Each structure stands twice: as structure tokens, then as C-alpha cells.
Tab-separated table of C-alpha atoms and ligand atoms in Angstrom:
chain	number	residue	atom	x	y	z
A	1	MET	CA	-28.395	-16.831	18.613
A	2	ALA	CA	-24.869	-14.803	18.920
A	3	ILE	CA	-22.276	-13.207	16.959
A	4	LEU	CA	-18.740	-14.526	17.325
A	5	ILE	CA	-16.111	-11.842	17.414
A	6	THR	CA	-12.461	-13.090	16.681
A	7	GLY	CA	-9.837	-10.613	17.553
A	8	GLY	CA	-12.526	-8.776	19.902
A	9	CYS	CA	-9.800	-7.523	22.512
A	10	GLY	CA	-8.110	-5.517	19.791
A	11	TYR	CA	-8.359	-1.931	18.609
A	12	ILE	CA	-11.206	-2.114	16.306
A	13	GLY	CA	-12.718	-5.358	17.916
A	14	SER	CA	-13.096	-3.617	21.266
A	15	HIS	CA	-15.183	-0.733	19.855
A	16	THR	CA	-17.262	-3.198	17.763
A	17	CYS	CA	-17.994	-5.279	20.819
A	18	VAL	CA	-19.607	-2.177	22.289
A	19	GLU	CA	-21.498	-1.162	19.392
A	20	MET	CA	-22.789	-4.641	18.809
A	21	LEU	CA	-23.906	-4.854	22.373
A	22	SER	CA	-25.839	-1.434	22.227
A	23	ALA	CA	-27.376	-2.586	19.209
A	24	GLY	CA	-28.857	-5.469	20.973
A	25	TYR	CA	-26.895	-8.334	19.632
A	26	ASP	CA	-25.521	-11.215	21.941
A	27	ILE	CA	-21.611	-11.694	21.297
A	28	VAL	CA	-18.932	-14.353	22.026
A	29	VAL	CA	-15.567	-12.944	22.011
A	30	MET	CA	-12.231	-14.990	21.294
A	31	ASP	CA	-8.629	-13.730	21.216
A	32	ASN	CA	-5.238	-14.985	21.975
A	33	TYR	CA	-4.054	-11.844	23.401
A	34	TYR	CA	-1.185	-11.629	20.988
A	35	ASN	CA	-1.635	-7.968	20.603
A	36	SER	CA	-4.138	-7.051	23.423
A	37	LYS	CA	-4.802	-7.286	27.076
A	38	PRO	CA	-7.581	-8.971	29.251
A	39	GLU	CA	-8.342	-5.375	30.519
A	40	ALA	CA	-9.957	-4.388	27.117
A	41	LEU	CA	-12.915	-6.859	28.192
A	42	VAL	CA	-13.253	-5.364	31.736
A	43	ARG	CA	-13.809	-1.850	29.866
A	44	ILE	CA	-16.208	-3.340	27.217
A	45	LYS	CA	-18.254	-4.983	29.861
A	46	GLU	CA	-18.022	-1.550	31.931
A	47	LEU	CA	-19.290	0.501	29.019
A	48	SER	CA	-22.049	-1.679	27.628
A	49	GLY	CA	-23.160	-2.925	31.176
A	50	LYS	CA	-23.438	-6.533	29.522
A	51	ASP	CA	-21.701	-9.881	30.199
A	52	PHE	CA	-20.745	-12.250	27.562
A	53	PRO	CA	-18.640	-15.492	27.021
A	54	PHE	CA	-14.738	-15.035	26.279
A	55	TYR	CA	-12.497	-17.789	24.898
A	56	GLU	CA	-8.679	-17.324	24.958
A	57	CYS	CA	-8.246	-19.196	21.810
A	58	ASP	CA	-6.160	-18.893	18.554
A	59	ILE	CA	-7.912	-18.999	15.123
A	60	ARG	CA	-5.578	-21.707	13.906
A	61	ASP	CA	-6.685	-23.997	16.877
A	62	ALA	CA	-9.506	-26.039	15.085
A	63	GLU	CA	-10.289	-28.093	18.302
A	64	GLY	CA	-10.628	-24.806	20.273
A	65	LEU	CA	-12.919	-23.254	17.772
A	66	ARG	CA	-15.213	-26.310	17.677
A	67	ARG	CA	-15.631	-26.054	21.352
A	68	ILE	CA	-16.958	-22.483	21.005
A	69	PHE	CA	-19.458	-23.365	18.192
A	70	ARG	CA	-20.639	-26.252	20.562
A	71	GLU	CA	-21.095	-24.254	23.455
A	72	ASN	CA	-22.724	-21.377	21.708
A	73	LYS	CA	-25.285	-20.892	18.927
A	74	ILE	CA	-23.189	-18.818	16.721
A	75	GLU	CA	-24.956	-17.475	13.610
A	76	ALA	CA	-22.268	-15.304	12.131
A	77	VAL	CA	-18.435	-14.391	12.731
A	78	ILE	CA	-16.958	-11.015	12.669
A	79	HIS	CA	-13.417	-11.712	11.938
A	80	PHE	CA	-10.714	-9.312	12.956
A	81	ALA	CA	-7.944	-11.661	14.315
A	82	GLY	CA	-4.816	-11.132	12.404
A	83	LEU	CA	-1.461	-9.538	12.473
A	84	LYS	CA	-1.291	-6.076	10.941
A	85	ALA	CA	2.113	-4.272	10.974
A	86	VAL	CA	3.143	-3.604	7.459
A	87	GLY	CA	7.139	-3.402	8.202
A	88	GLU	CA	7.057	-6.564	10.396
A	89	SER	CA	5.286	-8.390	7.587
A	90	VAL	CA	8.102	-7.882	5.399
A	91	ARG	CA	10.659	-9.167	8.004
A	92	ILE	CA	8.578	-12.264	9.069
A	93	PRO	CA	6.135	-12.968	5.956
A	94	LEU	CA	5.683	-16.626	6.885
A	95	ALA	CA	4.066	-15.651	10.387
A	96	TYR	CA	1.638	-13.405	8.350
A	97	TYR	CA	0.666	-16.006	5.865
A	98	ASP	CA	0.246	-18.592	8.710
A	99	ASN	CA	-1.689	-16.445	11.113
A	100	ASN	CA	-3.778	-14.346	8.614
A	101	VAL	CA	-4.195	-16.753	5.667
A	102	GLY	CA	-3.792	-20.192	7.517
A	103	GLY	CA	-5.853	-18.937	10.481
A	104	THR	CA	-8.653	-17.903	8.250
A	105	VAL	CA	-8.715	-21.240	6.456
A	106	VAL	CA	-8.950	-23.061	9.683
A	107	LEU	CA	-11.746	-20.684	10.968
A	108	CYS	CA	-13.848	-21.171	7.695
A	109	GLN	CA	-13.299	-24.929	7.735
A	110	VAL	CA	-14.623	-25.072	11.358
A	111	MET	CA	-17.597	-22.811	10.388
A	112	ALA	CA	-18.515	-24.728	7.453
A	113	GLU	CA	-18.252	-28.023	9.626
A	114	MET	CA	-20.494	-26.353	12.273
A	115	GLY	CA	-23.087	-24.898	9.643
A	116	CYS	CA	-22.296	-21.295	10.459
A	117	LYS	CA	-21.603	-19.665	6.969
A	118	ARG	CA	-21.836	-15.838	7.603
A	119	MET	CA	-18.631	-13.800	7.955
A	120	ILE	CA	-17.755	-10.203	7.968
A	121	PHE	CA	-14.022	-9.817	7.298
A	122	SER	CA	-11.410	-6.985	8.286
A	123	SER	CA	-10.005	-6.377	4.900
A	124	SER	CA	-8.149	-3.020	3.939
A	125	ALA	CA	-7.871	-0.361	1.348
A	126	THR	CA	-4.374	-1.509	1.065
A	127	VAL	CA	-5.861	-4.158	-1.443
A	128	TYR	CA	-6.339	-1.411	-4.098
A	129	GLY	CA	-2.485	-1.160	-4.278
A	130	THR	CA	-0.669	1.276	-6.261
A	131	GLY	CA	-2.488	1.383	-9.691
A	132	ASN	CA	-6.011	2.846	-8.787
A	133	PRO	CA	-6.763	6.670	-8.528
A	134	SER	CA	-8.716	7.900	-5.511
A	135	PRO	CA	-11.640	7.931	-4.853
A	136	LEU	CA	-11.310	4.125	-4.641
A	137	LYS	CA	-14.364	2.225	-5.716
A	138	GLU	CA	-14.904	-1.411	-4.874
A	139	ASP	CA	-15.173	-2.444	-8.636
A	140	MET	CA	-11.648	-1.142	-9.307
A	141	PRO	CA	-8.874	-3.869	-9.793
A	142	THR	CA	-7.122	-5.001	-6.708
A	143	GLY	CA	-3.922	-6.952	-5.831
A	144	ALA	CA	-0.925	-4.623	-6.810
A	145	VAL	CA	-0.099	-4.543	-3.221
A	146	THR	CA	3.305	-3.319	-1.829
A	147	ASN	CA	3.802	-5.751	1.037
A	148	PRO	CA	3.197	-9.352	2.473
A	149	TYR	CA	0.553	-7.864	5.051
A	150	GLY	CA	-1.564	-6.449	2.199
A	151	ARG	CA	-1.016	-9.620	0.167
A	152	THR	CA	-2.676	-11.687	3.193
A	153	LYS	CA	-5.625	-9.342	2.854
A	154	HIS	CA	-5.891	-9.636	-0.899
A	155	MET	CA	-5.449	-13.532	-0.640
A	156	ILE	CA	-8.055	-13.866	2.018
A	157	GLU	CA	-10.515	-11.965	-0.133
A	158	GLY	CA	-10.021	-14.229	-2.952
A	159	ILE	CA	-10.369	-17.347	-0.623
A	160	LEU	CA	-13.705	-15.874	0.699
A	161	GLN	CA	-15.046	-15.187	-2.812
A	162	ASP	CA	-13.974	-18.573	-4.067
A	163	LEU	CA	-15.949	-20.135	-0.991
A	164	CYS	CA	-19.159	-18.119	-1.931
A	165	VAL	CA	-18.983	-19.360	-5.401
A	166	SER	CA	-18.497	-23.075	-4.294
A	167	ASP	CA	-21.368	-22.998	-1.730
A	168	PRO	CA	-24.223	-20.488	-2.294
A	169	GLU	CA	-25.124	-20.699	1.291
A	170	TRP	CA	-22.120	-18.465	2.328
A	171	SER	CA	-22.540	-14.756	2.998
A	172	VAL	CA	-19.414	-12.721	3.154
A	173	ILE	CA	-18.908	-9.230	3.493
A	174	LEU	CA	-15.331	-7.852	2.761
A	175	LEU	CA	-15.107	-4.717	4.599
A	176	ARG	CA	-12.287	-2.540	3.067
A	177	TYR	CA	-11.254	-0.115	5.904
A	178	PHE	CA	-9.527	2.994	5.206
A	179	THR	CA	-7.297	4.676	8.080
A	180	PRO	CA	-9.129	4.128	11.499
A	181	ILE	CA	-8.279	6.475	14.370
A	182	GLY	CA	-9.845	7.846	17.364
A	183	ALA	CA	-11.155	6.043	20.502
A	184	HIS	CA	-14.559	5.666	22.301
A	185	GLU	CA	-15.727	8.936	23.474
A	186	SER	CA	-15.567	8.013	27.128
A	187	GLY	CA	-11.684	7.530	26.867
A	188	ARG	CA	-11.992	3.947	28.408
A	189	ILE	CA	-10.913	2.017	25.244
A	190	GLY	CA	-8.586	2.855	22.438
A	191	GLU	CA	-5.441	1.879	20.496
A	192	ASP	CA	-2.809	0.440	22.822
A	193	PRO	CA	0.282	-0.100	20.434
A	194	ASN	CA	3.302	-1.909	21.640
A	195	GLY	CA	6.427	0.038	21.557
A	196	ILE	CA	6.970	2.847	19.108
A	197	PRO	CA	3.756	3.249	17.004
A	198	ASN	CA	3.934	2.484	13.346
A	199	ASN	CA	0.949	4.624	12.430
A	200	LEU	CA	0.472	8.428	12.314
A	201	MET	CA	-2.392	9.114	14.979
A	202	PRO	CA	-0.893	7.119	17.993
A	203	TYR	CA	2.486	8.621	16.910
A	204	ILE	CA	0.878	12.284	17.200
A	205	SER	CA	-0.657	11.598	20.448
A	206	GLN	CA	2.471	10.197	22.067
A	207	VAL	CA	4.444	13.313	20.756
A	208	ALA	CA	1.833	15.543	22.259
A	209	ILE	CA	1.817	13.896	25.749
A	210	GLY	CA	5.807	14.125	25.754
A	211	LYS	CA	6.476	10.474	25.373
A	212	LEU	CA	8.199	10.862	22.064
A	213	PRO	CA	10.195	14.029	21.043
A	214	ARG	CA	8.854	14.971	17.583
A	215	LEU	CA	6.922	13.442	14.808
A	216	SER	CA	8.747	12.412	11.461
A	217	VAL	CA	6.614	13.461	8.555
A	218	PHE	CA	7.211	10.772	5.842
A	219	GLY	CA	7.810	12.792	2.805
A	220	ASN	CA	6.533	16.320	1.626
A	221	ASP	CA	7.347	15.950	-2.080
A	222	TYR	CA	4.239	14.086	-2.991
A	223	ASP	CA	1.912	15.156	-5.710
A	224	THR	CA	-0.591	16.651	-3.269
A	225	PRO	CA	-1.775	20.049	-1.988
A	226	ASP	CA	0.930	20.558	0.641
A	227	GLY	CA	3.416	17.520	-0.392
A	228	THR	CA	2.480	14.978	2.267
A	229	GLY	CA	0.522	11.937	2.110
A	230	VAL	CA	-3.241	11.975	1.814
A	231	ARG	CA	-5.323	9.388	3.792
A	232	ASP	CA	-9.019	8.919	4.506
A	233	TYR	CA	-9.147	8.862	8.280
A	234	ILE	CA	-12.117	7.524	9.849
A	235	HIS	CA	-13.372	7.245	13.476
A	236	VAL	CA	-13.058	3.897	14.886
A	237	VAL	CA	-16.632	4.121	16.283
A	238	ASP	CA	-17.908	5.026	12.839
A	239	LEU	CA	-16.131	1.895	11.591
A	240	ALA	CA	-17.583	-0.151	14.486
A	241	CYS	CA	-20.925	0.940	13.564
A	242	GLY	CA	-20.329	-0.029	10.022
A	243	HIS	CA	-19.928	-3.716	11.402
A	244	VAL	CA	-23.202	-3.745	13.022
A	245	ARG	CA	-24.795	-2.672	9.732
A	246	ALA	CA	-22.563	-5.291	7.777
A	247	VAL	CA	-23.893	-8.094	10.305
A	248	ASP	CA	-27.582	-7.049	9.489
A	249	TYR	CA	-27.195	-7.236	6.019
A	250	ALA	CA	-25.103	-10.782	6.090
A	251	LEU	CA	-27.879	-12.268	8.107
A	252	THR	CA	-30.500	-11.561	5.145
A	253	HIS	CA	-28.377	-11.987	2.144
A	254	THR	CA	-25.866	-14.526	0.452
A	255	GLY	CA	-22.968	-14.197	-1.631
A	256	ALA	CA	-19.800	-12.055	-1.454
A	257	GLN	CA	-19.619	-8.180	-1.080
A	258	ALA	CA	-16.678	-6.013	-0.853
A	259	ILE	CA	-17.643	-2.617	0.824
A	260	ASN	CA	-15.456	0.427	1.509
A	261	LEU	CA	-15.749	1.750	5.061
A	262	GLY	CA	-14.192	5.469	4.905
A	263	THR	CA	-15.490	9.081	5.044
A	264	GLY	CA	-14.740	9.829	1.459
A	265	ASN	CA	-12.453	12.806	2.563
A	266	GLY	CA	-8.684	13.005	1.858
A	267	CYS	CA	-6.607	14.504	4.737
A	268	SER	CA	-2.879	15.075	4.599
A	269	VAL	CA	-0.310	14.443	7.366
A	270	LEU	CA	0.000	17.925	7.976
A	271	ASP	CA	-3.885	18.514	7.999
A	272	LEU	CA	-4.100	15.751	10.638
A	273	VAL	CA	-1.279	17.406	12.647
A	274	ASN	CA	-2.899	20.745	12.522
A	275	ALA	CA	-6.294	19.346	13.462
A	276	PHE	CA	-4.951	17.515	16.462
A	277	VAL	CA	-2.980	21.005	17.704
A	278	THR	CA	-6.130	22.958	17.106
A	279	ALA	CA	-8.752	20.387	18.832
A	280	ASN	CA	-6.558	19.660	21.650
A	281	GLN	CA	-4.480	22.945	22.283
A	282	VAL	CA	-1.201	21.017	22.346
A	283	GLU	CA	2.020	21.295	20.640
A	284	VAL	CA	3.292	18.483	18.174
A	285	PRO	CA	6.749	19.354	16.943
A	286	TYR	CA	7.621	17.597	13.443
A	287	VAL	CA	10.467	17.118	11.069
A	288	ILE	CA	10.483	16.321	7.547
A	289	ALA	CA	11.826	12.966	6.782
A	290	PRO	CA	12.236	10.725	3.788
A	291	ARG	CA	9.346	9.004	2.300
A	292	ARG	CA	8.447	5.545	3.820
A	293	PRO	CA	8.774	2.665	1.331
A	294	GLY	CA	5.651	1.122	0.038
A	295	ASP	CA	3.416	4.265	0.847
A	296	VAL	CA	0.875	5.503	-1.867
A	297	ALA	CA	0.682	9.296	-2.049
A	298	VAL	CA	-3.343	9.538	-1.931
A	299	CYS	CA	-5.694	6.984	-0.641
A	300	TYR	CA	-9.376	7.736	0.155
A	301	SER	CA	-12.619	6.163	-0.541
A	302	ASP	CA	-15.972	6.460	-2.591
A	303	PRO	CA	-18.041	5.503	0.313
A	304	THR	CA	-21.295	5.237	-1.713
A	305	LYS	CA	-21.849	1.679	-1.838
A	306	ALA	CA	-21.752	1.296	2.058
A	307	GLY	CA	-24.644	3.932	2.022
A	308	GLU	CA	-26.547	2.135	-0.701
A	309	LEU	CA	-26.133	-1.390	0.542
A	310	LEU	CA	-25.868	-1.172	4.512
A	311	GLY	CA	-27.397	2.509	4.860
A	312	TRP	CA	-24.286	3.290	6.669
A	313	THR	CA	-22.151	6.798	6.581
A	314	ALA	CA	-19.443	7.980	8.754
A	315	ASN	CA	-20.737	10.813	10.860
A	316	ARG	CA	-17.789	11.912	13.078
A	317	ASP	CA	-15.545	14.505	11.896
A	318	LEU	CA	-11.616	15.121	12.208
A	319	THR	CA	-12.019	17.146	15.402
A	320	ASP	CA	-14.094	14.309	16.959
A	321	MET	CA	-11.144	11.866	16.033
A	322	CYS	CA	-8.527	14.355	17.330
A	323	ARG	CA	-10.400	15.005	20.684
A	324	ASP	CA	-11.396	11.475	21.328
A	325	THR	CA	-7.688	10.139	20.762
A	326	TRP	CA	-6.314	12.791	23.057
A	327	ARG	CA	-8.940	11.839	25.867
A	328	TRP	CA	-7.771	8.115	25.720
A	329	GLN	CA	-4.218	9.165	25.574
A	330	ASN	CA	-4.528	11.576	28.473
A	331	GLN	CA	-6.559	9.136	30.650
A	332	ASN	CA	-4.397	6.085	29.896
A	333	PRO	CA	-0.902	7.232	29.365
A	334	ARG	CA	0.359	3.586	29.654
A	335	GLY	CA	-2.611	2.180	27.698
A	336	TYR	CA	-4.257	-0.663	29.409
A	337	ASP	CA	-1.284	-1.133	31.707
A	338	ASN	CA	-2.427	1.651	34.071
B	401	LIG	P1	-5.379	-5.305	16.573
B	401	LIG	O1	-3.874	-5.912	16.722
B	401	LIG	O2	-5.460	-4.215	17.805
B	401	LIG	O3	-6.541	-6.610	16.943
B	401	LIG	C1	-6.308	-7.864	16.332
B	401	LIG	C2	-6.557	-8.917	17.381
B	401	LIG	O4	-6.480	-10.139	17.076
B	401	LIG	C3	-5.804	-8.461	18.609
B	401	LIG	O5	-6.305	-8.585	19.967
B	401	LIG	C4	-4.829	-9.849	18.598
B	401	LIG	O6	-4.570	-10.315	19.959
B	401	LIG	C5	-5.857	-10.893	17.945
B	401	LIG	N1	-5.180	-12.055	17.245
B	401	LIG	C6	-3.958	-11.776	16.211
B	401	LIG	N2	-3.858	-13.013	15.907
B	401	LIG	C7	-4.754	-13.975	16.594
B	401	LIG	C8	-4.888	-15.176	16.361
B	401	LIG	N3	-4.263	-16.001	15.725
B	401	LIG	N4	-6.040	-15.906	16.933
B	401	LIG	C9	-6.947	-15.135	17.866
B	401	LIG	N5	-6.620	-13.782	18.124
B	401	LIG	C10	-5.469	-13.280	17.380
B	401	LIG	O7	-5.701	-4.761	15.398
B	401	LIG	P2	-6.823	-3.761	14.915
B	401	LIG	O8	-6.235	-2.302	14.336
B	401	LIG	O9	-7.970	-3.897	15.658
B	401	LIG	O10	-7.236	-4.595	13.389
B	401	LIG	C11	-8.266	-5.524	13.307
B	401	LIG	C12	-8.225	-6.096	11.978
B	401	LIG	O11	-8.505	-5.249	10.890
B	401	LIG	C13	-6.927	-6.767	11.593
B	401	LIG	O12	-7.399	-7.965	10.810
B	401	LIG	C14	-6.334	-5.782	10.765
B	401	LIG	O13	-5.610	-6.208	9.809
B	401	LIG	C15	-7.502	-4.974	9.912
B	401	LIG	N6	-7.230	-3.676	9.383
B	401	LIG	C16	-6.917	-2.829	10.472
B	401	LIG	C17	-6.527	-1.420	10.181
B	401	LIG	C18	-5.806	-0.420	11.171
B	401	LIG	O14	-5.394	0.415	10.523
B	401	LIG	N7	-5.888	-0.657	12.334
B	401	LIG	C19	-6.501	-1.231	8.808
B	401	LIG	C20	-7.316	-2.129	7.786
B	401	LIG	C21	-7.377	-3.443	8.206
B	402	LIG	N1	3.094	8.809	8.524
B	402	LIG	C1	4.107	9.813	8.919
B	402	LIG	N2	4.861	9.657	10.099
B	402	LIG	C2	4.585	8.468	10.899
B	402	LIG	C3	3.595	7.710	10.416
B	402	LIG	C4	2.647	7.850	9.290
B	402	LIG	O1	4.477	10.916	8.169
B	402	LIG	O2	5.280	8.490	11.833
B	402	LIG	C5	2.306	9.122	7.225
B	402	LIG	C6	2.334	7.991	6.472
B	402	LIG	O3	3.519	8.111	5.309
B	402	LIG	C7	0.863	8.131	5.512
B	402	LIG	C8	0.146	8.580	6.719
B	402	LIG	O4	0.933	9.206	7.784
B	402	LIG	O5	1.171	9.270	4.680
B	402	LIG	C9	-0.711	7.568	7.239
B	402	LIG	O6	-0.030	6.516	7.763
B	402	LIG	P1	-0.620	5.431	8.669
B	402	LIG	O7	0.622	4.474	8.958
B	402	LIG	O8	-1.021	6.032	9.876
B	402	LIG	O9	-1.831	4.705	7.818
B	402	LIG	P2	-1.603	4.082	6.338
B	402	LIG	O10	-3.107	4.788	5.767
B	402	LIG	O11	-0.544	4.174	5.811
B	402	LIG	O12	-1.881	2.583	6.771
B	402	LIG	C10	-3.105	2.133	7.533
B	402	LIG	C11	-2.775	0.840	8.322
B	402	LIG	C12	-2.626	-0.228	7.332
B	402	LIG	C13	-3.806	-0.410	6.164
B	402	LIG	C14	-3.897	0.908	5.664
B	402	LIG	C15	-5.299	1.059	4.757
B	402	LIG	O13	-1.537	0.779	8.982
B	402	LIG	O14	-2.491	-1.455	7.799
B	402	LIG	O15	-4.247	1.830	6.838
B	402	LIG	O16	-6.292	0.352	5.372
B	402	LIG	F1	-3.454	-1.246	5.415
């Protein structure tokens, strides 16, 4: 029996493949390479010392998916595949609804047809929206999202919960990620954004290496200790380990569960810049810029439920996140294109 990993060549997917293999699971990976490269697969195999089937396939391609299920015994799916750029989702919302929502519906239809009813879904802290105070807990109201990307995550959560109500054989874990950063400690896999990064950590590391002149800090007038936005940064390898625990859980339970994956610690933009400078002995020049539309001031998790249900807690700290990001950036200045 194997676990199918959609979007397994991407940032979080590639790290999860390595952790699933080292936990002893067999995996099958699929990706359409929309935001990833075949080199990621080479490195996953190198790090794990294991081989596995790969399919270049789109989650909207029902016939392609059926072939994967026919050729492999799949007992659960970890579903990463999707589009994730918040700003782009405002410009081209239909592409987000088609790929994320439409693609997930096709995937679930094929899974049901093939008798595989266990899914771990990549949701996001963004579903908590603007109305809730941190620390954010799973039973708080969701849906006051600020962009189409966030709406796709909220809609998919609802679709998967409806599915569990309609058929008690389904088992779904909605993993609400806080802000993943860092890279595998080997420096062989990491985040490889196209063009100028949208997110803070890849931006910091590209400034540190001299690819970009300076960081713009989006707002220093928030109601936070230093005025800059506060987030719950989580090491991508801790996040990947959370998926291994979620698979263990989904194989032995049914129904839908939303679970936060975060550290529970709030860290400001300037805290992260300072941690990066100290951990790596580099310079990161920055200027204060206007707030980014749609950002909340503070967003961090209460990770208690993940501890209770999955026996999982994050155990890598900010220094690990900064050091591992820098090792990846230094060893792969052009990402997987080297
Ligand atoms: P990523 O872009 O690196 O990985 C996504 C992968 O899915 C890519 O390899 C891409 O080529 C593939 N893909 C996209 N559409 C596809 C399709 N239609 N068919 C097949 N493959 C497809 O992103 P990531 O950072 O690894 O994120 C993984 C998941 O986690 C996404 O669903 C994302 O929305 C969610 N998430 C990410 C973050 C974050 O900050 N990185 C936060 C919360 C949630
Ligand atoms: N920031 C800057 N300058 C930059 C980039 C970001 O100051 O160049 C600030 C932001 O304003 C925010 C913080 O850094 O205060 C973190 O921003 P990111 O874009 O790195 O991360 P977010 O937490 O805002 O968003 C990420 C993903 C979303 C996801 C969310 C919650 O990008 O897709 O985590 O999971 F929804």
C-alpha cells in the first residue's frame, strides 16, 4: 500500500516526501511541474536513498488520476497540489477556483470511485481571516478571508467536510499551516520561488546573497510590540513531520478534523530579520514601506490540538529556520536550475 502525494515536487511536498520515506511509507508522487522542477525528484531520491513512482499529471485530469490508482495500491492521499500566490489570485481568480477547487473536486471524485477515502489536505491559517484574536484555535469561526486564494482554501475545507458528512467512510485531515520557512538541513531541497519572492523569508535570503538590494518591511504601525506584522513561522521539516503523523491518524480514524500546524510563537518581521542576521552573520538592509493590502497584524497558532491528536509538536527554532534557509540559498543560488 502507498500514499499518493499530489504536488510532491513543490516546496512543502518535497520535504514531506523525504519524511514519509524515512518513516517507512511507500509513496507515489504526482505533479504537473507548474511551480516545480524534475530536479526536486532527483534530490528526494538522493536524500532518502529510495525510489518511487512519479506521474507527470494534473489533478484536473480524471483519466490520468484513474491510471495512477489502477497502477498502484493507494490507501491515502496527501494533497498539496494547488496555486498559492495571494496577489496573483486577486488578478486571476478563475484560475485559482479552477485549479484549487475544481481540481480537488475531480481528485475526490476519482478517489471515491477507486475506493480510497482518506485525505490530508493543505489548508492554511488564512481561513481564520480577519476577525479572530491569536492564538488561533481550530474551533474559531472561519471564512472572513481577504483574497480569492484564501477563499479557495475555505471552500475546499467546506467541500471535504460535506463529503465526510455524506459518507462516514471518509477520513479527512485539514492541516492549517501557519507560515512555513526553512529548508532541509542538507541544503539539497528548499523553496525555489519563480521571479521576485512574495514571501518574507525567501526575500530576506535573496537580499542577504545580493540578488535583491533591500527588503521592504510592509508596515511598522501595526499594534504589535515593534509595529511590524507578527506571524508563526514554522520549519518546513517540522511541517513535513506533521504530515507523517496526520497520515498515521487518518489511517485509523474517520470523519473530518481541522488541525493547526504551527509553533505557537509569534515573531515580528524585524525579529525574523534580526534572527537571520545573527544566525548567519550577514547583512540584510531594509526600508519601511506601506502595509501590504490584505495582511493581518498578528497571526499565530494554538498548537494544542496537534499535540493531543497527532502527538506532534514543532521542535526546530528560529535559528534552525534561518541557518537552514541560508544553507539552501548559498548552495543553490539559482534554486534547482544550478
Ligand atoms: P508549491 O507551489 O511549491 O507546491 C505546489 C505543487 O503543486 C507544485 O509542485 C506545483 O507544480 C503543483 N501543482 C499545482 N497545480 C497543480 C495541478 N493542477 N496538478 C498537479 N500539480 C499541481 O507550494 P507549497 O508552498 O509547497 O504549498 C503546498 C500546498 O500548501 C499548497 O496547496 C499551498 O496552497 C498550501 N499552503 C502553503 C503555504 C506556504 O506558505 N507555502 C501556506 C499555507 C498553505
Ligand atoms: N513581509 C514584508 N516584506 C516582504 C514580504 C512579507 O514585510 O517582502 C511581511 C508581511 O507583511 C507579513 C510577514 O512579512 O507581516 C509574513 O509575510 P509572508 O508573505 O511571508 O507570509 P504570510 O504569513 O503573510 O502568508 C503565508 C502564505 C499564505 C498563507 C499564510 C498563512 O504566503 O499563502 O502564510 O498560512 F495563507
